[in-house]
CSV table of C-alpha atoms and ligand atoms in Angstrom, one decimal:
chain,number,residue,atom,x,y,z
A,1,GLN,CA,80.3,148.4,293.9
A,2,THR,CA,82.6,151.2,294.1
A,3,GLU,CA,80.9,154.9,294.7
A,4,LEU,CA,79.3,155.6,291.5
A,5,ILE,CA,77.3,158.9,292.9
A,6,HIS,CA,78.6,161.7,295.1
A,7,THR,CA,77.2,165.3,296.2
A,8,PHE,CA,77.7,168.1,295.7
A,9,ASN,CA,76.2,171.1,296.6
A,10,GLY,CA,73.2,169.2,297.4
A,11,ILE,CA,72.9,167.8,293.4
A,12,PRO,CA,74.1,164.2,293.0
A,13,PHE,CA,76.7,163.4,290.4
A,14,SER,CA,78.3,160.7,288.5
A,15,THR,CA,81.9,160.1,290.0
A,16,ARG,CA,83.4,160.4,286.8
A,17,VAL,CA,83.1,164.5,287.8
A,18,SER,CA,85.6,165.3,290.0
A,19,LYS,CA,85.2,167.0,293.2
A,20,GLU,CA,87.9,169.1,292.8
A,21,LEU,CA,86.9,170.2,289.2
A,22,LEU,CA,83.3,171.3,290.2
A,23,GLN,CA,84.9,173.4,293.3
A,24,SER,CA,87.5,174.5,290.8
A,25,LEU,CA,84.5,175.5,287.7
A,26,ASP,CA,85.1,179.3,288.3
A,27,THR,CA,88.7,179.6,287.2
A,28,PHE,CA,87.8,178.3,283.9
A,29,GLU,CA,89.3,180.1,281.0
A,30,ALA,CA,86.4,180.8,278.5
A,31,ARG,CA,87.3,182.4,274.7
A,32,GLU,CA,85.0,184.7,273.3
A,33,ASP,CA,84.5,181.8,270.7
A,34,ASP,CA,83.1,178.9,272.9
A,35,VAL,CA,80.3,177.3,272.3
A,36,LEU,CA,78.1,175.6,274.9
A,37,LEU,CA,75.7,172.6,274.3
A,38,VAL,CA,74.0,172.5,278.0
A,39,SER,CA,71.3,170.0,278.9
A,40,TYR,CA,69.6,168.1,281.8
A,41,PRO,CA,70.5,164.4,281.0
A,42,LYS,CA,68.3,162.7,278.4
A,43,SER,CA,67.3,165.5,276.5
A,44,GLY,CA,68.9,165.3,273.3
A,45,THR,CA,72.6,166.2,273.8
A,46,HIS,CA,73.7,163.7,271.4
A,47,TRP,CA,71.3,165.0,268.6
A,48,LEU,CA,72.5,168.6,269.0
A,49,THR,CA,75.9,167.3,268.9
A,50,GLU,CA,75.6,165.6,265.0
A,51,ILE,CA,73.6,168.5,263.9
A,52,MET,CA,76.2,171.2,265.7
A,53,ARG,CA,79.1,169.1,264.4
A,54,ASN,CA,77.1,168.2,260.9
A,55,LEU,CA,76.7,172.2,260.6
A,56,TYR,CA,80.3,172.8,261.2
A,57,HIS,CA,81.7,170.8,258.8
A,58,SER,CA,79.5,171.5,256.3
A,59,HIS,CA,80.9,175.6,255.5
A,60,ASN,CA,82.6,176.5,252.7
A,61,GLU,CA,86.3,177.7,253.4
A,62,ASP,CA,85.3,181.3,252.6
A,63,ASN,CA,82.5,182.3,255.4
A,64,GLY,CA,85.3,182.5,257.7
A,65,VAL,CA,84.4,179.1,260.4
A,66,SER,CA,87.2,178.2,262.0
A,67,LYS,CA,88.2,174.3,262.9
A,68,VAL,CA,85.8,172.9,265.5
A,69,THR,CA,86.2,170.5,267.9
A,70,LEU,CA,83.7,168.1,270.0
A,71,THR,CA,85.1,168.2,273.4
A,72,SER,CA,84.0,165.5,275.7
A,73,PRO,CA,81.9,167.6,278.6
A,74,LEU,CA,83.2,170.4,280.4
A,75,GLU,CA,82.7,168.4,283.9
A,76,PHE,CA,83.8,165.2,283.0
A,77,GLY,CA,86.8,163.7,284.4
A,78,ASP,CA,89.2,165.6,286.8
A,79,LEU,CA,91.4,169.2,287.1
A,80,SER,CA,93.7,168.3,283.9
A,81,LYS,CA,90.7,168.2,281.6
A,82,PHE,CA,91.2,171.9,281.7
A,83,ASP,CA,95.1,172.3,280.8
A,84,GLU,CA,93.7,170.0,278.2
A,85,LEU,CA,91.2,172.6,276.9
A,86,ARG,CA,93.1,175.3,277.6
A,87,ASN,CA,95.7,173.5,275.1
A,88,LEU,CA,93.3,173.0,272.1
A,89,PRO,CA,93.9,174.9,269.3
A,90,ASN,CA,90.7,174.5,267.7
A,91,LYS,CA,87.5,176.6,268.5
A,92,ARG,CA,85.8,174.4,271.3
A,93,LEU,CA,82.1,173.0,271.3
A,94,ILE,CA,81.4,172.3,274.8
A,95,PRO,CA,78.6,169.9,276.0
A,96,THR,CA,77.7,169.9,279.8
A,97,HIS,CA,74.6,169.0,281.9
A,98,LEU,CA,75.6,172.1,284.4
A,99,ASN,CA,73.4,174.0,285.6
A,100,TYR,CA,73.2,178.0,285.3
A,101,GLU,CA,74.9,178.9,288.6
A,102,MET,CA,77.2,176.3,288.0
A,103,ILE,CA,78.7,177.2,284.6
A,104,PRO,CA,82.0,178.8,284.8
A,105,VAL,CA,81.7,182.6,285.3
A,106,GLN,CA,83.4,184.0,282.1
A,107,PHE,CA,81.3,181.9,279.7
A,108,LYS,CA,78.6,184.3,280.9
A,109,THR,CA,80.7,187.5,280.9
A,110,LYS,CA,82.3,187.2,277.7
A,111,LYS,CA,78.8,186.2,276.4
A,112,CYS,CA,79.7,182.9,274.9
A,113,LYS,CA,77.3,180.8,272.8
A,114,MET,CA,75.3,179.0,274.3
A,115,ILE,CA,72.2,176.9,273.6
A,116,TYR,CA,70.0,175.1,276.3
A,117,VAL,CA,68.1,171.8,275.1
A,118,ILE,CA,64.6,171.1,276.8
A,119,ARG,CA,62.8,167.9,277.0
A,120,ASN,CA,59.1,167.3,278.4
A,121,PRO,CA,60.2,166.1,281.3
A,122,LYS,CA,58.0,163.2,281.8
A,123,ASP,CA,60.0,161.9,278.3
A,124,THR,CA,62.4,162.3,280.4
A,125,ALA,CA,62.3,160.7,283.4
A,126,VAL,CA,61.2,157.6,281.4
A,127,SER,CA,64.5,158.2,279.3
A,128,LEU,CA,66.9,158.5,282.4
A,129,TYR,CA,65.2,155.4,284.0
A,130,HIS,CA,66.2,153.1,280.5
A,131,TYR,CA,70.0,154.8,281.4
A,132,TYR,CA,69.9,153.9,284.6
A,133,LYS,CA,69.2,150.0,283.8
A,134,GLN,CA,71.5,149.9,281.0
A,135,ASN,CA,74.4,152.6,282.0
A,136,PRO,CA,76.8,150.4,284.2
A,137,ASN,CA,78.0,153.7,285.8
A,138,LEU,CA,74.9,154.3,287.2
A,139,PRO,CA,73.6,152.7,290.4
A,140,LYS,CA,71.2,149.5,290.1
A,141,ILE,CA,67.4,150.5,290.0
A,142,GLU,CA,64.8,147.6,290.0
A,143,LYS,CA,61.7,149.2,289.7
A,144,TRP,CA,60.0,152.5,287.2
A,145,SER,CA,58.0,153.1,290.5
A,146,THR,CA,61.1,153.5,292.7
A,147,PHE,CA,62.9,155.3,290.1
A,148,LEU,CA,60.2,157.9,289.3
A,149,GLU,CA,60.2,158.7,293.5
A,150,MET,CA,63.7,159.1,293.1
A,151,PHE,CA,63.3,161.1,289.8
A,152,LEU,CA,60.4,163.3,291.6
A,153,LYS,CA,62.6,164.6,294.5
A,154,GLY,CA,65.7,165.0,292.4
A,155,GLU,CA,68.3,162.6,293.6
A,156,VAL,CA,69.1,161.6,290.2
A,157,VAL,CA,71.9,162.2,288.5
A,158,CYS,CA,72.3,166.3,288.4
A,159,GLY,CA,69.6,166.9,290.6
A,160,SER,CA,65.8,168.0,289.9
A,161,TRP,CA,64.4,168.3,286.6
A,162,ILE,CA,62.7,171.8,287.4
A,163,ASP,CA,65.6,173.2,289.3
A,164,HIS,CA,68.1,173.1,286.1
A,165,VAL,CA,65.4,174.7,284.3
A,166,LEU,CA,64.4,176.9,286.5
A,167,SER,CA,68.3,178.0,286.9
A,168,TRP,CA,68.5,178.8,283.2
A,169,GLU,CA,65.4,180.9,283.1
A,170,LYS,CA,67.8,183.3,284.2
A,171,SER,CA,69.2,183.5,281.0
A,172,LYS,CA,66.7,183.8,278.9
A,173,THR,CA,66.8,187.4,277.6
A,174,ASP,CA,70.6,186.9,276.8
A,175,GLU,CA,71.3,187.6,273.4
A,176,ASN,CA,74.0,184.5,273.5
A,177,VAL,CA,71.4,182.3,274.3
A,178,LEU,CA,69.1,180.2,272.6
A,179,VAL,CA,66.3,177.8,274.1
A,180,LEU,CA,65.3,174.6,272.0
A,181,TYR,CA,63.3,172.4,272.8
A,182,TYR,CA,62.9,168.4,271.8
A,183,GLU,CA,59.3,168.2,270.7
A,184,SER,CA,60.2,171.0,268.4
A,185,LEU,CA,62.8,169.4,266.6
A,186,LYS,CA,60.7,166.4,266.3
A,187,GLU,CA,58.3,168.2,265.0
A,188,ASP,CA,60.2,170.1,262.3
A,189,LEU,CA,64.2,169.4,262.0
A,190,PRO,CA,64.9,171.6,259.0
A,191,LYS,CA,63.5,174.6,260.6
A,192,TYR,CA,65.9,174.2,264.1
A,193,VAL,CA,68.5,173.3,261.6
A,194,LYS,CA,68.5,176.2,260.1
A,195,GLU,CA,67.3,178.6,263.7
A,196,ILE,CA,70.7,176.8,265.0
A,197,SER,CA,72.8,178.1,261.8
A,198,THR,CA,71.7,181.7,261.9
A,199,PHE,CA,72.5,181.3,265.7
A,200,LEU,CA,76.2,180.1,265.1
A,201,GLY,CA,76.6,182.1,262.0
A,202,ILE,CA,76.9,179.4,259.7
A,203,ASN,CA,75.5,179.8,255.7
A,204,VAL,CA,74.5,177.1,254.8
A,205,THR,CA,71.9,175.9,251.7
A,206,GLU,CA,68.6,174.6,251.6
A,207,GLU,CA,70.2,171.5,250.0
A,208,GLN,CA,72.6,171.1,253.5
A,209,VAL,CA,70.0,171.7,255.6
A,210,LYS,CA,67.8,168.9,254.3
A,211,ASP,CA,71.6,166.3,254.0
A,212,ILE,CA,72.2,167.6,258.0
A,213,SER,CA,68.7,166.7,258.6
A,214,LYS,CA,68.5,163.3,257.4
A,215,LYS,CA,72.3,162.6,259.2
A,216,SER,CA,70.8,163.5,262.0
A,217,SER,CA,67.3,161.7,262.0
A,218,PHE,CA,67.5,159.2,265.1
A,219,SER,CA,67.6,156.0,262.3
A,220,GLU,CA,70.4,156.9,260.5
A,221,MET,CA,72.2,158.3,264.5
A,222,LYS,CA,70.9,154.9,265.6
A,223,GLU,CA,72.9,153.6,262.9
A,224,LYS,CA,76.0,154.6,262.9
A,225,ALA,CA,76.2,153.7,266.4
A,226,GLU,CA,75.5,150.3,266.0
A,227,LYS,CA,78.7,150.1,263.9
A,228,GLU,CA,81.1,152.4,265.5
A,229,LYS,CA,83.6,150.9,268.3
A,230,VAL,CA,83.2,152.5,271.9
A,231,ASN,CA,86.1,155.1,272.1
A,232,PRO,CA,86.3,156.3,275.9
A,233,ASN,CA,88.1,159.5,274.9
A,234,HIS,CA,84.9,160.6,272.7
A,235,THR,CA,82.6,161.3,275.3
A,236,VAL,CA,79.1,163.6,275.1
A,237,CYS,CA,77.9,162.6,277.5
A,238,VAL,CA,79.4,162.5,281.2
A,239,LEU,CA,77.9,159.0,282.0
A,240,THR,CA,78.7,157.1,279.2
A,241,SER,CA,81.1,156.7,275.7
A,242,ASN,CA,78.7,153.8,274.7
A,243,LYS,CA,76.9,155.5,272.1
A,244,LYS,CA,74.8,152.1,271.8
A,245,LEU,CA,73.1,153.3,275.2
A,246,ILE,CA,72.0,156.6,273.8
A,247,PHE,CA,69.5,155.6,270.9
A,248,ARG,CA,66.9,153.6,272.6
A,249,LYS,CA,62.8,154.9,270.9
A,250,GLY,CA,63.8,158.9,270.3
A,251,THR,CA,60.4,159.6,270.3
A,252,VAL,CA,57.6,162.2,272.1
A,253,GLY,CA,55.2,160.2,274.6
A,254,ASP,CA,56.7,157.4,275.8
A,255,TRP,CA,55.8,158.2,279.1
A,256,LYS,CA,52.2,157.3,278.7
A,257,ASN,CA,53.0,154.0,278.5
A,258,HIS,CA,55.5,153.8,281.8
A,259,PHE,CA,53.0,156.8,284.1
A,260,THR,CA,50.4,154.9,285.6
A,261,SER,CA,47.6,157.8,285.7
A,262,LYS,CA,48.0,158.1,289.6
A,263,GLN,CA,51.8,158.1,289.0
A,264,ASN,CA,50.8,161.2,286.4
A,265,ALA,CA,48.3,162.8,289.1
A,266,ARG,CA,51.1,163.2,291.2
A,267,PHE,CA,54.0,164.3,288.7
A,268,ASP,CA,51.5,167.1,288.0
A,269,GLU,CA,51.0,168.0,291.6
A,270,LEU,CA,54.9,168.2,292.5
A,271,PHE,CA,55.6,169.5,289.5
A,272,ASN,CA,53.0,172.0,288.2
A,273,GLU,CA,53.0,174.8,289.8
A,274,LYS,CA,56.8,175.3,289.5
A,275,ILE,CA,56.5,174.9,286.1
A,276,ASN,CA,53.6,176.6,285.3
A,277,SER,CA,56.1,179.4,287.0
A,278,SER,CA,58.8,179.1,284.5
A,279,GLU,CA,58.2,180.6,281.0
A,280,LEU,CA,60.9,177.8,279.7
A,281,ALA,CA,59.3,175.3,281.5
A,282,ARG,CA,55.9,176.4,280.6
A,283,ARG,CA,56.4,176.0,276.9
A,284,VAL,CA,57.0,172.3,276.8
A,285,GLU,CA,55.1,169.9,275.4
A,286,TYR,CA,54.2,166.3,275.9
A,287,GLU,CA,53.0,165.4,272.8
A,288,SER,CA,53.9,165.8,269.0
B,1,A3P,P1,65.2,158.0,274.7
B,1,A3P,O1,65.7,157.6,275.8
B,1,A3P,O2,63.3,158.6,275.0
B,1,A3P,O3,64.7,156.8,273.1
B,1,A3P,P2,71.1,162.5,275.6
B,1,A3P,O4,71.7,162.4,273.9
B,1,A3P,O5,70.7,163.7,276.6
B,1,A3P,O6,71.2,161.4,276.4
B,1,A3P,O7,69.4,162.0,275.5
B,1,A3P,C1,69.2,160.7,275.1
B,1,A3P,C2,67.5,160.7,274.9
B,1,A3P,O8,67.3,161.2,273.1
B,1,A3P,C3,67.3,159.1,273.8
B,1,A3P,O9,65.8,159.2,274.5
B,1,A3P,C4,67.6,159.4,272.4
B,1,A3P,O10,66.9,157.7,271.8
B,1,A3P,C5,67.4,160.9,272.4
B,1,A3P,N1,67.9,160.2,270.5
B,1,A3P,C6,68.9,160.8,270.4
B,1,A3P,N2,69.3,161.4,268.8
B,1,A3P,C7,68.0,161.0,268.3
B,1,A3P,C8,67.3,161.6,267.2
B,1,A3P,N3,68.5,161.9,266.1
B,1,A3P,N4,66.3,162.2,267.3
B,1,A3P,C9,65.5,161.4,268.4
B,1,A3P,N5,65.9,161.5,269.7
B,1,A3P,C10,66.6,161.2,269.7
């Protein structure tokens, strides 16, 4: 088996993310109108890209929004990626799983808009477990209990969930950063489609909000993914271009079908103190 994971700055990354790219992140030239979509894996990245893509497509010619390209993740591939993005004439919507420290400095100094989406860590762990089981780009995992231990120790791709959220804590008062929760979107999607449109400065009608909410529902996205041919150049998640691996259940609370009460107690024991110390993590909900 070829190497699937390498470690950089103590964090496990897919080998689809090159070390030289990670070393050069701070040389990345951001543009003021770039939009970053940031997440820990399995937090709803594809969902958000669908909402944002539809929002940009729904605009009228006269509201001044330029053409937008959803690029592959910032950290995906090797250094040639930076040239590729430099040569892109359109406004760039860039997904990434990087923690706040690793985000190229120019995105911060130029105050680019960034959306950070958070999902409750128990459902995130379950979703990532199934991803490990099905995704050939991730190491083989046999048992849930083994995986949960890896997750708790931060020995999974992108490292510890709580460290990722804690790193973004620093940005929580920045006006250019919008923090969203997977569970809130599940509860009232139209409300957040509107909030995202306001944040991005896109005018949409009530009708368009309704239409976008429908198009980005789990069932419609899953159905579309099943019909779509896999295109290796269309990558939202570093770990796969195969969207069929993404739409599993799309619910809140699936963790209850996986965690034993002992595992739940261990999770709370290891995570709760840090979660309570973080304003962003504290707001996480476990069921709708
Ligand atoms: P599950 O494995 O729990 O089903 P990411 O896009 O960051 O890889 O996250 C994938 C998770 O988001 C999967 O969770 C997937 O089903 C869920 N998801 C994707 N689109 C969704 C949607 N439109 N509504 C709700 N959940 C969605």
